[in-house]
mmCIF file of C-alpha atoms in Angstrom:
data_model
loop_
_atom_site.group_PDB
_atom_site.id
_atom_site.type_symbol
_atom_site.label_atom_id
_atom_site.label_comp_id
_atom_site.label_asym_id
_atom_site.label_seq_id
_atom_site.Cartn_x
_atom_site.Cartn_y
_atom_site.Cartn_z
ATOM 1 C CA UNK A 1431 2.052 16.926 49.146
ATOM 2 C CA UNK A 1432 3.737 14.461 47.158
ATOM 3 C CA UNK A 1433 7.352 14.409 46.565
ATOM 4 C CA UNK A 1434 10.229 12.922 44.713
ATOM 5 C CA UNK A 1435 12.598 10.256 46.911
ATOM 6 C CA UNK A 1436 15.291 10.083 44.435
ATOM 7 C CA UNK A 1437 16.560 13.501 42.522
ATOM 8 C CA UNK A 1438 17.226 10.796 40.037
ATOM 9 C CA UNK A 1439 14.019 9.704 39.541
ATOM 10 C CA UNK A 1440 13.029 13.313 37.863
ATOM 11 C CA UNK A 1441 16.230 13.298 36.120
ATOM 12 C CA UNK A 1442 15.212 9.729 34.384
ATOM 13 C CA UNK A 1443 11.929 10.270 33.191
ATOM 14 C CA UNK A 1444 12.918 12.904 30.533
ATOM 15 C CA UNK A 1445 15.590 10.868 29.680
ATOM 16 C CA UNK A 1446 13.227 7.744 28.486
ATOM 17 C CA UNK A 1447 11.486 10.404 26.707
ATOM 18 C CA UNK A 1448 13.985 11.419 24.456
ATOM 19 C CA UNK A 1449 14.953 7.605 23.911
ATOM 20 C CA UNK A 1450 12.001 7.061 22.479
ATOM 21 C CA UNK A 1451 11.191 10.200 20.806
ATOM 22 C CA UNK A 1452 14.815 9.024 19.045
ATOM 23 C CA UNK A 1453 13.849 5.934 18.181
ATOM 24 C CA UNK A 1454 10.134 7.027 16.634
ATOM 25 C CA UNK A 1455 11.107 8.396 13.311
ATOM 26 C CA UNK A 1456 10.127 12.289 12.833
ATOM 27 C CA UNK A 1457 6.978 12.601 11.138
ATOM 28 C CA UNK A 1458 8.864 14.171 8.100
ATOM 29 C CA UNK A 1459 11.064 11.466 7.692
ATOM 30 C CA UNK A 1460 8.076 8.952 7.541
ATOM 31 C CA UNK A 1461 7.326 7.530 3.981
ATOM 32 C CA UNK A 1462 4.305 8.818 2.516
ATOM 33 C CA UNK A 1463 1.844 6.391 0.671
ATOM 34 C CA UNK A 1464 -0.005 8.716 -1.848
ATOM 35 C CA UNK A 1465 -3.697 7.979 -2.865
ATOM 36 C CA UNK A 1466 -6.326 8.843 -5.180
ATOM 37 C CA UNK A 1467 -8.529 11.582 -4.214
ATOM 38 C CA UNK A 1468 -11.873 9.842 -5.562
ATOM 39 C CA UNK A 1469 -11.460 5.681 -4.394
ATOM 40 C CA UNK A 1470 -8.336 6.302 -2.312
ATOM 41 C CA UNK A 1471 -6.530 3.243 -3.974
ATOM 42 C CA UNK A 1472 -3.102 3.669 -3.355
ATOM 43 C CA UNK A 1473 -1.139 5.583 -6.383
ATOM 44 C CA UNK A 1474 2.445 4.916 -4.879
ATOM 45 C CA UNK A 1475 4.663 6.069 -2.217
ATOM 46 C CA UNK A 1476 7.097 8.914 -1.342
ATOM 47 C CA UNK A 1477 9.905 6.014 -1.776
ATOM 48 C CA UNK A 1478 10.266 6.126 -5.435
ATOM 49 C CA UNK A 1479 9.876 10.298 -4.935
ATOM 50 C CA UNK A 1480 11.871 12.111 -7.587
ATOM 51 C CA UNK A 1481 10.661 15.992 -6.753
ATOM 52 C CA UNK A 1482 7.777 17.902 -6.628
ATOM 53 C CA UNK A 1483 7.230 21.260 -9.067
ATOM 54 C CA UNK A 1484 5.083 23.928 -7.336
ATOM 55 C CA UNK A 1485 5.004 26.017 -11.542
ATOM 56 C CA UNK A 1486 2.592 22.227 -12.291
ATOM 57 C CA UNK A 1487 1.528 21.284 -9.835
ATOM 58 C CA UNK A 1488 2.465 17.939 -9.504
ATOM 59 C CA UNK A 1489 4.927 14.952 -8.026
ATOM 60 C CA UNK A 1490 7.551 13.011 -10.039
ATOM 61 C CA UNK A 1491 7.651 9.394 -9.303
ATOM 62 C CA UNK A 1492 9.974 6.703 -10.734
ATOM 63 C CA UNK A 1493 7.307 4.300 -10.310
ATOM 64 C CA UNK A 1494 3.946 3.517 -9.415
ATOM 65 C CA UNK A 1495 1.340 0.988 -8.413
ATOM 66 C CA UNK A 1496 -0.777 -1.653 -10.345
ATOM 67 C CA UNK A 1497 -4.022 1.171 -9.566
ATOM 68 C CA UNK A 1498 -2.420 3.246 -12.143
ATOM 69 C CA UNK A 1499 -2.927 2.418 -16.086
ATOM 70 C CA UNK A 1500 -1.512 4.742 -18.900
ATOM 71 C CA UNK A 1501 -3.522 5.260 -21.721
ATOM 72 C CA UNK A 1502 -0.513 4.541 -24.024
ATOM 73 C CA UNK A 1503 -2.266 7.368 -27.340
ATOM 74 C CA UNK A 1504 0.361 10.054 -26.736
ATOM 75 C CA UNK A 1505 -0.423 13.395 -26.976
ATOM 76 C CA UNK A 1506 1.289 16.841 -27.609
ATOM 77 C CA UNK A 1507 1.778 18.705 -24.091
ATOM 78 C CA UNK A 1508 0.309 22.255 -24.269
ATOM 79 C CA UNK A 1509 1.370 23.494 -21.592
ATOM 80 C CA UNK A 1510 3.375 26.728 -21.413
ATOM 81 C CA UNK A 1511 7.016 26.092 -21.516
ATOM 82 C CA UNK A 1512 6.558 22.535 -22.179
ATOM 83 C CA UNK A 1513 6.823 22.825 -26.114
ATOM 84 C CA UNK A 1514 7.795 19.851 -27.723
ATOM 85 C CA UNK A 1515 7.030 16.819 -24.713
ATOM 86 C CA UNK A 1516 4.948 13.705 -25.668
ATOM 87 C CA UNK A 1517 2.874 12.402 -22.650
ATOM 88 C CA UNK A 1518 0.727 9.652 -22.110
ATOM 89 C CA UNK A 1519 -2.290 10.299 -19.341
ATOM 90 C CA UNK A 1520 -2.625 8.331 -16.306
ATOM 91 C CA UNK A 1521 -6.054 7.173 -15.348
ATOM 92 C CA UNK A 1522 -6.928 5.612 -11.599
ATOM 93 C CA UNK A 1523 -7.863 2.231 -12.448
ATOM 94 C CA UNK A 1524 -10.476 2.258 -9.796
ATOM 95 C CA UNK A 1525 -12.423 4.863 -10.536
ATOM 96 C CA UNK A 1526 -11.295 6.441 -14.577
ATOM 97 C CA UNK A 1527 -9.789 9.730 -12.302
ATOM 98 C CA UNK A 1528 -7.233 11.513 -14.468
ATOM 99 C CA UNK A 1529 -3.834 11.610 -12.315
ATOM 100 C CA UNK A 1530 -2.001 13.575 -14.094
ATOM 101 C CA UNK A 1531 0.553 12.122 -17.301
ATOM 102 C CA UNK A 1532 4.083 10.274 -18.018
ATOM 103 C CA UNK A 1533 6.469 12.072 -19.598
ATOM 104 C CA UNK A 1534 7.580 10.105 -23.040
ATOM 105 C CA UNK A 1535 9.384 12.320 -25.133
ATOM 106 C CA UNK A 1536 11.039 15.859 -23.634
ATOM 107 C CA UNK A 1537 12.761 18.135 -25.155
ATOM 108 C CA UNK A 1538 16.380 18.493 -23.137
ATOM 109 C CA UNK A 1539 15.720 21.232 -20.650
ATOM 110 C CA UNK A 1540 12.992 18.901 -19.517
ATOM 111 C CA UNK A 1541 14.877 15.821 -19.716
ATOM 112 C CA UNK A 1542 14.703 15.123 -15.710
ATOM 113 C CA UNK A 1543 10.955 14.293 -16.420
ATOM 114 C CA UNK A 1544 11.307 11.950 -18.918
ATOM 115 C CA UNK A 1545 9.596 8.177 -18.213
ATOM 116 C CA UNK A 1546 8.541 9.641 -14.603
ATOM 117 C CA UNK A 1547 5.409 9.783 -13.552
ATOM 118 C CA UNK A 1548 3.258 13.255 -13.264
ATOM 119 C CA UNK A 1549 0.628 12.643 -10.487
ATOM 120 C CA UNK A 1550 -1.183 15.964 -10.186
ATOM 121 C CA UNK A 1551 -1.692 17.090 -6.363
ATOM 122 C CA UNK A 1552 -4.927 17.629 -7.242
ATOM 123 C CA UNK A 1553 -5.671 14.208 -8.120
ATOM 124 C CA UNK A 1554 -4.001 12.876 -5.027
ATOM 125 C CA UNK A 1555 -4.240 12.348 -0.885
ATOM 126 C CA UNK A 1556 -1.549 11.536 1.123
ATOM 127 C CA UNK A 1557 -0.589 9.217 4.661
ATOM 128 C CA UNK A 1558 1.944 9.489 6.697
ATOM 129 C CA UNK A 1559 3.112 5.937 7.430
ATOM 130 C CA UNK A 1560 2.576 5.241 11.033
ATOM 131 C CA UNK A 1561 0.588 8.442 11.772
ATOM 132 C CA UNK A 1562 -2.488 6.458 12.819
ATOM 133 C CA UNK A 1563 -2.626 6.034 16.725
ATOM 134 C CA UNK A 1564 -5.331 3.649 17.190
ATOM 135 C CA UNK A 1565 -4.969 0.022 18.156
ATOM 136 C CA UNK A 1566 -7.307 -2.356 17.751
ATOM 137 C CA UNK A 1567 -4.621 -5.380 19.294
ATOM 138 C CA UNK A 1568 -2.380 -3.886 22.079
ATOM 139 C CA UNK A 1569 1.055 -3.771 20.811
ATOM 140 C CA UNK A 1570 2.143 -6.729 23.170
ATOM 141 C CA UNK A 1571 -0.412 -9.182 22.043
ATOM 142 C CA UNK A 1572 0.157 -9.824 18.359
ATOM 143 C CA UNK A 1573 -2.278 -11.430 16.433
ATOM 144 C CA UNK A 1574 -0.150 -14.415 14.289
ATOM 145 C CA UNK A 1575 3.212 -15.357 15.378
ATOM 146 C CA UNK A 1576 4.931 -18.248 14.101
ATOM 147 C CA UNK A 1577 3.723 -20.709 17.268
ATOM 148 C CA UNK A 1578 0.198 -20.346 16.287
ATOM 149 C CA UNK A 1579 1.117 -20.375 12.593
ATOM 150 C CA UNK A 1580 2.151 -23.391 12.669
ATOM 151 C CA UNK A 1581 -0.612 -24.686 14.780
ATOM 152 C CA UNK A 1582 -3.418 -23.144 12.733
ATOM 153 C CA UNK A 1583 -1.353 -24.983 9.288
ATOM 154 C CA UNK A 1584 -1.631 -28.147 11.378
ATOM 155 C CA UNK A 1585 -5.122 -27.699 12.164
ATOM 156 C CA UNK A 1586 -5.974 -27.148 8.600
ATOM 157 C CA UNK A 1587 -4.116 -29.825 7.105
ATOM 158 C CA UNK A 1588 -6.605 -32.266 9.830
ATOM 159 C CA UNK A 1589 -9.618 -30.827 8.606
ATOM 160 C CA UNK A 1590 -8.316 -31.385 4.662
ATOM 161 C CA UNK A 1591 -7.572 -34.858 5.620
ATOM 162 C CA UNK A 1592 -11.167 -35.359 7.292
ATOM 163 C CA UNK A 1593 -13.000 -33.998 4.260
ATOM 164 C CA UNK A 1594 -10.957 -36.247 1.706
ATOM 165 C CA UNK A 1595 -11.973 -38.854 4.016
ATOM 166 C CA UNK A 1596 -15.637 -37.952 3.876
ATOM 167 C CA UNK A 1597 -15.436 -37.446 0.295
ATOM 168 C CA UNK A 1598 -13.791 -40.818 -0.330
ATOM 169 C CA UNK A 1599 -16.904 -42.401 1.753
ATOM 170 C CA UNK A 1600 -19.547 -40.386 -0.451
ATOM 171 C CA UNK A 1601 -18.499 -41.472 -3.723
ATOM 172 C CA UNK A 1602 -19.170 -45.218 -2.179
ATOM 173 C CA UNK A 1603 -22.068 -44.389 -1.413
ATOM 174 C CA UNK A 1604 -22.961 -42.722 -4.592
ATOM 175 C CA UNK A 1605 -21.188 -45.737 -6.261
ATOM 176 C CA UNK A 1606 -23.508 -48.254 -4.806
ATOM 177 C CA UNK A 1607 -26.416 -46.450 -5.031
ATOM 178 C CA UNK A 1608 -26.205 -46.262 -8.848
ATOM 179 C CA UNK A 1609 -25.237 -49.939 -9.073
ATOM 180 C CA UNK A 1610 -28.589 -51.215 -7.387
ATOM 181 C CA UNK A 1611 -30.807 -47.716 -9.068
ATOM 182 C CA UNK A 1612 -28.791 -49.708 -12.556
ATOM 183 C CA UNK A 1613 -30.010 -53.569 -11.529
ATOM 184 C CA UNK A 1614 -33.645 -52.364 -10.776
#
């Protein structure tokens, strides 16, 4: 029953698709923020991603976040083919979960893991960035912008004013009622 106008108009609409399929980074190419499997603080991200081994198990990171501590007592790996490496375990400071260990001393085969973190997949979730689709704020109503920034700085700095007023005014107050509470 219903029908097209414009041959153009069909042509367009897969058009605007592709635009913005092209300007949505594939889901691969998203970072990934990687976090514990117990608390699900977050560990680090797949931007300071060195490589993954399938023989252990586990990622190499250069670096990772504040909810990671290393027990700094080293210990003498024992796993196979790692003869010879001095690690230190990585705890989740959240919740004590072993993540897996950083790589101190290597012999040189292993040398690539040296100082890099060892989080074991095990130990570990992970999110793609921007992979959630619900909104709580429509994307064309933001929440803060500068405009009402500035406005709700303004209206702060009013209300700091009024209470150093008021406070000003209480220790009067206070003043004069210990000066006649003294004379009695």
């Amino acid at each position: 029953m219903w029908s097209s106008v414009s041959g153009d108009a069909s042509a367009a609409c897969p058009e605007r698709k592709r635009r913005e399929e092209a300007a949505e980074p594939a889901e691969e190419d998203r970072p990934l923020v990687f976090l514990c499997s117990s608390c699900r603080r977050p560990l680090g991200d797949s931007l300071s991603w060195v490589a993954s081994q399938e023989d252990t198990n586990c990622i190499l990171l250069r670096c990772v976040t504040c909810n990671v501590s290393v027990n700094e007592e080293q210990i003498l790996s024992k796993r196979k083919n790692e003869n010879g490496c001095i690690l230190e375990t990585l705890y989740c400071t959240g919740c004590s979960l072993n993540l897996g260990y950083l790589y101190r001393c290597t012999p040189k085969d292993l040398d690539y893991k040296r100082d890099l973190f060892c989080l074991s997949v095990e130990a570990i979730e992970s999110y793609v960035l921007g992979s959630s689709e619900r909104q709580i704020v429509s994307e064309d109503k933001e929440l803060f912008n500068l405009e009402s920034r500035v406005e709700i700085e303004k209206s702060l700095k009013q209300m700091e004013d009024v209470l150093k007023a008021l406070q000003t005014k209480l220790w009067e107050v206070e003043s004069k009622l210990s000066f006649t509470s003294c004379k009695s």
